[in-house]
Each structure stands twice: as C-alpha cells, then as structure tokens.
CSV table of C-alpha atoms in Angstrom, one decimal:
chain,number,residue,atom,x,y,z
A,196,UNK,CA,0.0,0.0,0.0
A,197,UNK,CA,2.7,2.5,1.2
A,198,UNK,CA,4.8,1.2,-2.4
A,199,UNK,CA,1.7,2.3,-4.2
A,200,UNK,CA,1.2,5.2,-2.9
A,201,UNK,CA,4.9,6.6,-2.9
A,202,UNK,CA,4.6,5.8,-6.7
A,203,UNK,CA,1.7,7.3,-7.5
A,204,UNK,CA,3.4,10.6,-5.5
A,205,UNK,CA,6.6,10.4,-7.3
A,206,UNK,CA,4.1,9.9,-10.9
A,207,UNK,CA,2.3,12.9,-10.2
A,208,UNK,CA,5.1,14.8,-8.9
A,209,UNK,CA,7.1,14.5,-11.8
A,210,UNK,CA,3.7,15.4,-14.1
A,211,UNK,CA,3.4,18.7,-12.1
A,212,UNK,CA,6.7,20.3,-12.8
A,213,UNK,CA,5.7,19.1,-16.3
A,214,UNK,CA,2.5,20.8,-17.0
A,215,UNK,CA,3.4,24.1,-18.5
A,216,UNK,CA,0.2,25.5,-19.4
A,217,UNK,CA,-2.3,23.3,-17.0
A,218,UNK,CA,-3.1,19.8,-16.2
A,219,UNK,CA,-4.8,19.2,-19.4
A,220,UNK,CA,-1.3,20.0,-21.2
A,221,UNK,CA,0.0,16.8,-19.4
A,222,UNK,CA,-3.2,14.6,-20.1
A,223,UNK,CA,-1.6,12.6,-22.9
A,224,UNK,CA,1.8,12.1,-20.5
A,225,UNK,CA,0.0,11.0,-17.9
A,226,UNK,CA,-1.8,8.3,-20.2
A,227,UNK,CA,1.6,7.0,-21.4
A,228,UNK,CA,2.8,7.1,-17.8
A,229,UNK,CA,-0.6,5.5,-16.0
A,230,UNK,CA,-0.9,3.0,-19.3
A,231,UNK,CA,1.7,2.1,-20.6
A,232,UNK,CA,4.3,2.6,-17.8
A,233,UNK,CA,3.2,1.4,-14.9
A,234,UNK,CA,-0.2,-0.8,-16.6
A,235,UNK,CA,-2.1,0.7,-13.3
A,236,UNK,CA,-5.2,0.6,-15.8
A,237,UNK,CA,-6.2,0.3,-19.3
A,238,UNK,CA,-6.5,3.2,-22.1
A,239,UNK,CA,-10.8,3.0,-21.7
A,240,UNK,CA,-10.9,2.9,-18.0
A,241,UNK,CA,-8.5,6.2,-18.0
A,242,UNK,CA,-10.6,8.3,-20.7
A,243,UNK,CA,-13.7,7.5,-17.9
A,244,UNK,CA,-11.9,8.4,-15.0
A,245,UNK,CA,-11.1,11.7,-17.8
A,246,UNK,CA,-14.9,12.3,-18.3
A,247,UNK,CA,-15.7,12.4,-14.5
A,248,UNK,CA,-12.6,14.7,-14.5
A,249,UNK,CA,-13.6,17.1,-16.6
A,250,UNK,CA,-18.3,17.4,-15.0
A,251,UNK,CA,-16.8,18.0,-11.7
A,252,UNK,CA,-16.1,21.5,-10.4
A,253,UNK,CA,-13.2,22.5,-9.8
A,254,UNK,CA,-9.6,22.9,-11.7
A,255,UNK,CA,-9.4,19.7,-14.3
A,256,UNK,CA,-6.4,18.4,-11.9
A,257,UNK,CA,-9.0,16.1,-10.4
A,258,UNK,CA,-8.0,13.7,-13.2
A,259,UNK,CA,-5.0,12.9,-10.9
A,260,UNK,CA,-7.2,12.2,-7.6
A,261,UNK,CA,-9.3,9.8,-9.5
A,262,UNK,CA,-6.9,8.0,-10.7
A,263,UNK,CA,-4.8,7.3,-7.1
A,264,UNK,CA,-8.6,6.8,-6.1
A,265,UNK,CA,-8.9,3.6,-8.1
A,266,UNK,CA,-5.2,2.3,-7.2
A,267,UNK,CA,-5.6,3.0,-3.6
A,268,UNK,CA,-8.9,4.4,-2.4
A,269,UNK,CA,-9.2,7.9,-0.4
A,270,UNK,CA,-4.8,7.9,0.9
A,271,UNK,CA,-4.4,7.4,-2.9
A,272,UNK,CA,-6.7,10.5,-3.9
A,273,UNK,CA,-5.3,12.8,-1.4
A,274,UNK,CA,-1.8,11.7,-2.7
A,275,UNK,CA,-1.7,11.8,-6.7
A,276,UNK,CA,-3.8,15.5,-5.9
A,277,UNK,CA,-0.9,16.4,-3.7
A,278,UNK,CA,1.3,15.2,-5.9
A,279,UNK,CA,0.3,17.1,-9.2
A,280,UNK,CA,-0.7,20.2,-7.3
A,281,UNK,CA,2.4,20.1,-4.6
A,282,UNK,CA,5.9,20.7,-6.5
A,283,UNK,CA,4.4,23.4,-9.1
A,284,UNK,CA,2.9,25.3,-5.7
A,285,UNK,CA,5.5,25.3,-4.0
A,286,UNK,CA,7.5,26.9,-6.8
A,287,UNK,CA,5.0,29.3,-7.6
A,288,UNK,CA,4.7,30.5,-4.3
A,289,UNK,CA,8.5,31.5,-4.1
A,290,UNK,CA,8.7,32.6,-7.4
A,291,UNK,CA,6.0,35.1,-6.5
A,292,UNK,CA,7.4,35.9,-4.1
A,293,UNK,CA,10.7,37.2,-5.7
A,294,UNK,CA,8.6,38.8,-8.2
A,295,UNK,CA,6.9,41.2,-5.5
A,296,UNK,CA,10.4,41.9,-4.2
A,297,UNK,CA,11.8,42.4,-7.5
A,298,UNK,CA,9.2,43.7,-9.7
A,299,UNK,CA,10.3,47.5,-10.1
A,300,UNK,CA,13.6,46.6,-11.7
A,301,UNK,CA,13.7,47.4,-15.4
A,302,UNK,CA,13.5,43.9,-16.4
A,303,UNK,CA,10.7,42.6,-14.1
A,304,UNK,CA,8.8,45.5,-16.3
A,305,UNK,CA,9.7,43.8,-19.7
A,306,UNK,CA,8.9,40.7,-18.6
A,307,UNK,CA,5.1,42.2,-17.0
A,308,UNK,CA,4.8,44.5,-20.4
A,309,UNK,CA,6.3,41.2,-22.5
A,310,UNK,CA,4.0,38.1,-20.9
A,311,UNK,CA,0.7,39.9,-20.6
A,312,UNK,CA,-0.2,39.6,-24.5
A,313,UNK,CA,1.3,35.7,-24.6
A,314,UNK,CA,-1.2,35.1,-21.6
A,315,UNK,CA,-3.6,36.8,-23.6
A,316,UNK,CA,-2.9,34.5,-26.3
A,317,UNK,CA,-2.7,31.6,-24.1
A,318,UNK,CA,-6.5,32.1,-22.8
A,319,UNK,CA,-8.2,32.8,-25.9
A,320,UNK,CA,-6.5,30.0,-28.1
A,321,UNK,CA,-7.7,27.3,-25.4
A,322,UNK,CA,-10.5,28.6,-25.0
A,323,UNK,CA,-10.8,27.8,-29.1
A,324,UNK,CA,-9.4,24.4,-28.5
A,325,UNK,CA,-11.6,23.7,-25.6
A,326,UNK,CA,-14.8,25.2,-28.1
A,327,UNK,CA,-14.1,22.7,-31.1
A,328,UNK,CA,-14.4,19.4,-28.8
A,329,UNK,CA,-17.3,21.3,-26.1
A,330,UNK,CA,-19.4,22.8,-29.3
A,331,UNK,CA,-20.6,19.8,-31.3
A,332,UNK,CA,-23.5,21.6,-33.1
A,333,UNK,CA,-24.5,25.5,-34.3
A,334,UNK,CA,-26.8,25.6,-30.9
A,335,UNK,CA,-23.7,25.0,-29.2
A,336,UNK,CA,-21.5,27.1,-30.6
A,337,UNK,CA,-24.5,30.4,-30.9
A,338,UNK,CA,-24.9,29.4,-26.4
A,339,UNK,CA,-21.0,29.3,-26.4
A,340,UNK,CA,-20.7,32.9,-28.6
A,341,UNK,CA,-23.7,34.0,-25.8
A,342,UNK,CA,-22.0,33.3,-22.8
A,343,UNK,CA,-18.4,35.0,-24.1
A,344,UNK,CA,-20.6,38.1,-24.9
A,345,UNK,CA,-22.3,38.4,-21.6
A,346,UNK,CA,-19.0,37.6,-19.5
A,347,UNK,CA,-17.2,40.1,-21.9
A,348,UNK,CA,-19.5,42.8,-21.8
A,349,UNK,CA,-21.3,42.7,-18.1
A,350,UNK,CA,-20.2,41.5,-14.5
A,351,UNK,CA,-22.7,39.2,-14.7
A,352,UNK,CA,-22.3,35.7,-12.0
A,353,UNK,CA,-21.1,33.4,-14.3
A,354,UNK,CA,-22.4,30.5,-12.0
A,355,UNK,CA,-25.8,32.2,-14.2
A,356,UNK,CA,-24.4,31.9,-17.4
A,357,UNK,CA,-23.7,28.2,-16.2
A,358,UNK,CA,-27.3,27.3,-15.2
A,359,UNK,CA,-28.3,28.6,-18.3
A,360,UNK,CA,-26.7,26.5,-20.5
A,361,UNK,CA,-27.4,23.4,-18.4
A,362,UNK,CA,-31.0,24.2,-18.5
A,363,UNK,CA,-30.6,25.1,-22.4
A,364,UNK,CA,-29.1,21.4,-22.2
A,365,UNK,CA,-31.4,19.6,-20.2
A,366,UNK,CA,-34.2,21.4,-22.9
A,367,UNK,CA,-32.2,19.3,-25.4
A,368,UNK,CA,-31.8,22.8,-27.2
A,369,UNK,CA,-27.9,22.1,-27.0
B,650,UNK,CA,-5.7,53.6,-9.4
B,651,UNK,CA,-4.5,51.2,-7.2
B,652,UNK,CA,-6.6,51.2,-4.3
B,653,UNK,CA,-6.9,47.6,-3.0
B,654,UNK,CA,-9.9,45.5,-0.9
B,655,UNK,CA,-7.0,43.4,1.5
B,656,UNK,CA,-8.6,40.1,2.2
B,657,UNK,CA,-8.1,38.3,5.7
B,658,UNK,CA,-7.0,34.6,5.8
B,659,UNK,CA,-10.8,33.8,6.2
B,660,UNK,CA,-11.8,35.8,3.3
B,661,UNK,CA,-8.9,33.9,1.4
B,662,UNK,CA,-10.4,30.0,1.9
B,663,UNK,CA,-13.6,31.0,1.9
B,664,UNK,CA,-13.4,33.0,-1.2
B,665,UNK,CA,-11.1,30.4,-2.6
B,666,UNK,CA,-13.4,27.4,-1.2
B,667,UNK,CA,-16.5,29.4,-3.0
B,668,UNK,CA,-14.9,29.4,-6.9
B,669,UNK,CA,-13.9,25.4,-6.2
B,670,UNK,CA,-17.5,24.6,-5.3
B,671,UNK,CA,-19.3,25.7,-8.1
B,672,UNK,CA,-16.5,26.0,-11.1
B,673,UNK,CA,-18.0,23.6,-13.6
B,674,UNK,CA,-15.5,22.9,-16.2
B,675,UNK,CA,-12.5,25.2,-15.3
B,676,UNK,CA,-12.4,27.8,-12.4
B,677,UNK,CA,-10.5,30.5,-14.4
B,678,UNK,CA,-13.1,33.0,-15.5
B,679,UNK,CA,-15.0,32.4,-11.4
B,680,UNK,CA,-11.4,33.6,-10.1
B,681,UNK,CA,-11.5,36.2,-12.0
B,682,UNK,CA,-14.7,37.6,-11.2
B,683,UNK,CA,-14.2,37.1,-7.7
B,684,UNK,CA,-10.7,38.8,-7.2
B,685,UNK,CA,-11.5,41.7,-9.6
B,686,UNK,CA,-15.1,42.4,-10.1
B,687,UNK,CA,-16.7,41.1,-6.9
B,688,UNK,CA,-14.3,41.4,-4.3
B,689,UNK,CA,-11.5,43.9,-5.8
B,690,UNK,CA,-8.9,42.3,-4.3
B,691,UNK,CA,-6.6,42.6,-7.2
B,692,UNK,CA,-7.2,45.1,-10.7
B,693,UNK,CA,-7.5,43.5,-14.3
B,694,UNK,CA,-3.8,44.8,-14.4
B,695,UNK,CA,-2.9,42.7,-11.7
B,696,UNK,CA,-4.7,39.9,-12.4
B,697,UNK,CA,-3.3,39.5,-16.2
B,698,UNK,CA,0.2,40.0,-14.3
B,699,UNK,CA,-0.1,37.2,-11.4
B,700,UNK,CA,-2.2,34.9,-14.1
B,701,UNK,CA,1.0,35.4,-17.1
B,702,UNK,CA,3.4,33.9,-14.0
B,703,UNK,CA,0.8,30.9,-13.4
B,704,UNK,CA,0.9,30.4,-16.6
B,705,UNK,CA,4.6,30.3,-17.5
B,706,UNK,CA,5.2,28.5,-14.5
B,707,UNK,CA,4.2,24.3,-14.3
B,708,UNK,CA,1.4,23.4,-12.8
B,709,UNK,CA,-2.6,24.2,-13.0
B,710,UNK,CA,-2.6,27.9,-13.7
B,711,UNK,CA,-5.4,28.0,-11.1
B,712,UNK,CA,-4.2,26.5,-8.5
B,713,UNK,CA,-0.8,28.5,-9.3
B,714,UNK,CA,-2.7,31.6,-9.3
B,715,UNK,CA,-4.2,31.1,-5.9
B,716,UNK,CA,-1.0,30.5,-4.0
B,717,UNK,CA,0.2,33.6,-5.6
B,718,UNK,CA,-2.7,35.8,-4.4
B,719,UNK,CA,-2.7,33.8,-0.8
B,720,UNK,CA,1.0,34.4,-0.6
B,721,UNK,CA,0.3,38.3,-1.8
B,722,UNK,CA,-1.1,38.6,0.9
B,723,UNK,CA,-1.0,36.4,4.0
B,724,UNK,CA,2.5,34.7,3.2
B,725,UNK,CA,2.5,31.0,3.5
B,726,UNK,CA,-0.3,30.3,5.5
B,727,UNK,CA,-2.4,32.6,2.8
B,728,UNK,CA,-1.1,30.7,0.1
B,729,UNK,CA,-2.0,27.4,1.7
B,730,UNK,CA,-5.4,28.5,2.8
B,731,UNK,CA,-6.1,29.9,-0.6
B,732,UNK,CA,-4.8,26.4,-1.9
B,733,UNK,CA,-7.0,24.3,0.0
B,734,UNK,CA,-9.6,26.1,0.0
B,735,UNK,CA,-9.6,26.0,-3.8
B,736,UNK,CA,-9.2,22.5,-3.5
B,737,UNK,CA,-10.9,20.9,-0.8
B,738,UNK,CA,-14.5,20.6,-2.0
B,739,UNK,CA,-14.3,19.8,-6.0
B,740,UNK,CA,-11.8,16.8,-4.4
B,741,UNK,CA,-14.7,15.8,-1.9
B,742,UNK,CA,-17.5,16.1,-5.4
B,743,UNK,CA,-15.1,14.1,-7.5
B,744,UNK,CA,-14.9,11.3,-5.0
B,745,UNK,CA,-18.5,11.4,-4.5
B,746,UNK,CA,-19.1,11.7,-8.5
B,747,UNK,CA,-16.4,8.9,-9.1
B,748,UNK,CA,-18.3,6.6,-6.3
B,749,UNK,CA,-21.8,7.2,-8.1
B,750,UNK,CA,-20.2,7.0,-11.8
B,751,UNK,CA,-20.8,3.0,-12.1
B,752,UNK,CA,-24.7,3.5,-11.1
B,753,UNK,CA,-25.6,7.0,-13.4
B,754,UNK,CA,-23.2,6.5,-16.5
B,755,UNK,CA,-26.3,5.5,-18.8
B,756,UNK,CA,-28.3,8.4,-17.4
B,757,UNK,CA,-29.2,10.5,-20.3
B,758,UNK,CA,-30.7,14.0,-18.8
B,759,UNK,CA,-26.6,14.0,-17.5
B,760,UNK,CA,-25.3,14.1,-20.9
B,761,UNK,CA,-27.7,16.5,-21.7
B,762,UNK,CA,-26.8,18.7,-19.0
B,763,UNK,CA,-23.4,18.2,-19.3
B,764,UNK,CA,-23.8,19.1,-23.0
B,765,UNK,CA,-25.4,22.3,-22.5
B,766,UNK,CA,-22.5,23.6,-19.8
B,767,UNK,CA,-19.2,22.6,-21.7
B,768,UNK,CA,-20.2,25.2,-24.3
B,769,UNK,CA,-21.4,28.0,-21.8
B,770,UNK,CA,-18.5,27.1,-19.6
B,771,UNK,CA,-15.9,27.7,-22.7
B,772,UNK,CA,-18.1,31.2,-24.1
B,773,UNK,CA,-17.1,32.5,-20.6
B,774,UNK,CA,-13.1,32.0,-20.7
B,775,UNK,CA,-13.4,33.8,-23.9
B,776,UNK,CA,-15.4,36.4,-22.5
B,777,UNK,CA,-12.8,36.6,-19.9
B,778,UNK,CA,-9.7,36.6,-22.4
B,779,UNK,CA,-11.7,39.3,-24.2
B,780,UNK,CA,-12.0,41.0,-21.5
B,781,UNK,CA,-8.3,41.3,-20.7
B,782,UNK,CA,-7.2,41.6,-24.3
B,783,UNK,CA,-9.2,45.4,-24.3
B,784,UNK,CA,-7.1,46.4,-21.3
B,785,UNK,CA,-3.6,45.3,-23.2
B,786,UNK,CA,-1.5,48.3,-24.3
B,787,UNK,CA,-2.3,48.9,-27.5
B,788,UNK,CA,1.1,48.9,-29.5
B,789,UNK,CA,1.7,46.9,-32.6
B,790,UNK,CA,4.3,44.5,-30.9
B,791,UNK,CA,1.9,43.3,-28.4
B,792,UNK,CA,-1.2,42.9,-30.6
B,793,UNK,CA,1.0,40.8,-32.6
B,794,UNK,CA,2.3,38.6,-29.9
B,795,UNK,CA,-1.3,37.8,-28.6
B,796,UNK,CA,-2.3,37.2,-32.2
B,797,UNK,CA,0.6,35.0,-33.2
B,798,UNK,CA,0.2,33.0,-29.4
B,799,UNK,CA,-3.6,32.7,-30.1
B,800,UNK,CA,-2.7,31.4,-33.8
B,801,UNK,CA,0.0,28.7,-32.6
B,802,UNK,CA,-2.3,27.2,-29.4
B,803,UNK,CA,-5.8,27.6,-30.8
B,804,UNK,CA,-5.5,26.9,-34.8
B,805,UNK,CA,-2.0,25.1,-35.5
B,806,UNK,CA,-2.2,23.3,-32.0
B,807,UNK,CA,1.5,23.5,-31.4
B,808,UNK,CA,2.9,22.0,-28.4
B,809,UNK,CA,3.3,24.7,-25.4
B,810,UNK,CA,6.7,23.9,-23.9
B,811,UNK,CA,8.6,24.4,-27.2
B,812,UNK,CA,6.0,27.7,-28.2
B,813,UNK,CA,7.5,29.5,-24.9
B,814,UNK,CA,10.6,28.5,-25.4
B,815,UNK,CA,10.7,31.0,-28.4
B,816,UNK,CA,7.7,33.3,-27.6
B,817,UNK,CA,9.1,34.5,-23.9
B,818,UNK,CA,12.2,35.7,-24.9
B,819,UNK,CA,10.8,37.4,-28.0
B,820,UNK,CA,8.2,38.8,-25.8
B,821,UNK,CA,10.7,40.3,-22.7
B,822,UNK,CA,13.0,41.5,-25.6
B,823,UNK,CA,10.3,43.1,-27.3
B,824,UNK,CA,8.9,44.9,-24.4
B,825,UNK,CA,12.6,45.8,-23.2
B,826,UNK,CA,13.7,47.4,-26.1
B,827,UNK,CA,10.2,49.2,-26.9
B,828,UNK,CA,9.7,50.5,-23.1
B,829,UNK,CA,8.4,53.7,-22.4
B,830,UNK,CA,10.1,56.3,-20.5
B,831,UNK,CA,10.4,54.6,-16.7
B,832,UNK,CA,8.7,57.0,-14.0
C-alpha cells in the first residue's frame, strides 16, 4: 500500500513540474505514464476516469485524484492530488514571491509588459481548443458565442451563465 | 488607481473554497470575477500580471494563481489557505461523483446537461480573455504577440513547452527594447 502510494506521488510529482500551461497540457503524459508505464489501468478505464474529471467543479487536476482513487482508495486520492498540485505550488509561491520583491527593476517590467499579451494568447487560443471538442453543433456554438458576450460585456455571476446553459441542455436545445 | 480591498485569511479559503465549489468545467473565469469584479482584491492589471506567472510556471494555472494571491497577501499560510480552500470541495465532489459513476453513467438528462454547460463554460473564458485583451497596451508589438500566441495554441495546435521557449524571450525582448520612459 505504502509502495503504491509513494509511486503514485513520485508519478504525479514529476507530471506537475511538467505541465506548463495546465493539467490538461500533461493529459496525454500522464496516459503513457498510467498505461503504458506502470499498466495501473487500461486506455478506456482512464478516458472514464477523464470524463468524470472534466463534470466535476473545480480545476481539471481532479484527473490525478481519481486516478490514485482507483489504485488506492481515499490515501491514494489525497496523494496523486498532492502530488500534481504540490511541487508546481510550491515553486510558484517562491517565485512570486521574488517577483513582488523584485518587480520594479527594469527587467521585471519587460517581462510584465512582455508576458501579458502571450497570456492573452494563451487564454483565448484554449479557449478555441476547448470550443471545437465542447461545441458539437450550431446551438452550441451560438450558447457558447452567448456566454463570451455576456462575460465580456457585463459583471454578470457566471455560476448564471452556467445554469443557463445546463437548463438550455437539459431542454435538449444544445 | 491602485486602491486595494486586502482580504483576511478567512476571506482567502472562503473566497477560494467558493470558486472550487461551483466551477463547472475550469475555475479560471469564477477567479477572475471574484478577485476583480466582486471582491476587488486585485485590478485587471494585476490579475493579467499574477495569471502570465501561473501560466509560464508548471502546474494548473489555477491552482498556481491562488498560491500567488494567498501568498500576496498572508505569506505562507495565505497561500496554503487559498490552496486548500480552492481544492478541498471539488476533491470531496469528485470522489463522491467517481463513487456514483458505475450506477448514473447510462443516465441521459446527464449528458444533456453536461452538454449544454461545456459550451457555456468555454463562451465564458473567452469572455474573460476578451475582456483582458481590451485592457492590453495597445502597441503593434503586443497585438501581434497575442495574435501569433492565439494562432499557434488555438489553430495550428503546437505543443506549449517548445511555443514558450521561443515566444518568452521574443516577448521580454520586445517589451525591453520598446519601453516607455520609466517613471
């Protein structure tokens, strides 16, 4: 049991200072790793454990507590979660640190005035590549082009913009 | 201009614990309507600034971003409260959700339901990257960089790690050589 679950830390350890752009960047590694690797599960049982991922709430890292849920139960979940979300925190939290102390020198402003259109970038164009597997119809597309307006234009909940679609779903409008 | 709501610890999990319960598919736009709009903990400017560091940095941007704005602003025990808070209940729903999965799978009002949220959950990250894109500074270098970023992720699907290999130091160069006057 210990075994397992010191694997599944070191697994999703090593995935976190990996994903560069998200947990969804390190999807695919993570399949080779869980798969092919280790044979923890088969290709099919992962891409349901991927679905589940993805209707929950919360930040698509779930993927990583589902999967440590099926090798070892609860101690698994809390550890492949800590695991993907641990090592990239804990940079992040010194490295913003330095950047508070830091961030009046000359280059901290180029690299403020130089990241904020790639994050720009970053947002939008996933947002696209999130819209061509989400939006499998016109309906879904015109609900998705709906909600960017609203959230664009007003400080509208989105938890409203949420329901809506659901309901729009459950209509079978979607 | 910058004139800042400063959160307690309190205010940090249970902000943070708030976005995590109710973020269907991806938490980015709740967090940012929470820290800027709703709570004005941090401005767009801000936001776009602590975001671009998540972002370059591994690891979920969100989760990334919320140890930055805990650490902003209650050091290490701000950016763990912020962090579990963000955490703790979509990790209690996913068990739950993976523990019912076997008996609802076949259910088909869920893939309706579920049908009708991916696309409104996707509209509002681009109303959110829209959002930040009309407060960027409006020179021709960065409009291109956004463009060309947007292009490479979004249409030609080009792996990230290599993209911001090349893109960040174009970007930093860019914006060193073309800075304004410093104040």
């Amino acid at each position: 049991m210990s075994a397992m679950l010191l694997a599944l830390f070191l697994v999703f350890g090593q995935l976190s200072l990996m994903a560069v752009g998200g947990a969804n960047a390190v999807v695919p590694e993570m399949l080779r790793m869980v798969v092919n690797e280790h044979g923890w599960m088969t290709a099919a049982e992962f891409t349901a454990l991927f679905a589940i991922a993805q209707s929950a709430p919360g930040p698509n890292v779930l993927i990583a507590s589902l999967v440590g849920w099926q090798m070892a139960s609860l101690p698994g979940a809390a550890i492949s979660l800590l695991g993907i979300c641990g090592p990239s925190s804990v940079l992040s939290f010194y490295v913003a640190r330095l950047w508070q102390r830091f961030r009046d020198y000359k280059l901290c402003h180029a690299i403020q005035r130089g990241f904020a259109p790639l994050s720009i970038g970053l947002v939008l164009g996933g947002a696209w590549l999130l819209a061509g597997i989400a939006n499998t119809g016109w309906s879904a597309w015109l609900l998705c082009a709906l909600s960017a307006l609203i959230a664009w234009r007003t400080s509208l909940h989105p938890l409203w913009l949420l329901g809506a679609g659901a309901v729009a779903g459950l209509l079978g409008w979607v | 201009m910058e004139t800042h709501n400063i959160p307690t610890r309190r205010e940090l999990f249970t902000g943070f614990f708030g976005i995590g319960i109710v973020g269907f598919g991806g938490v980015l736009p709740l967090v940012h309507h929470m820290l800027v709009l709703r709570k004005g903990w941090l401005t767009d400017a801000e936001f776009t600034e602590l975001l671009g560091l998540g972002q370059i940095l591994p690891g979920p941007n969100v989760v990334n971003l919320s140890v930055a704005v805990g650490g902003r602003f209650h050091g290490a025990s701000g950016a763990l409260l912020a962090f579990s808070g963000l955490l703790l209940a979509p990790f209690c729903i996913a068990m739950l959700l993976v523990s019912l999965y076997q008996q609802y799978r076949g259910l088909p009002a869920l893939q309706q339901v579920l049908a009708g949220l991916a696309p409104a959950a996707t509209g509002l990250i681009f109303g959110m990257g829209l959002r930040l894109a009309a407060k960027l500074e409006r020179s021709s270098w960065c409009i291109a960089l956004a463009v060309l970023t947007f292009v490479a992720i979004g249409l030609l699907h080009w792996p990230l790690l290599p993209l911001l290999l090349v893109m960040v130091p174009l970007a930093v160069t860019l914006a060193w050589h073309l800075q304004k006057e410093p104040t």
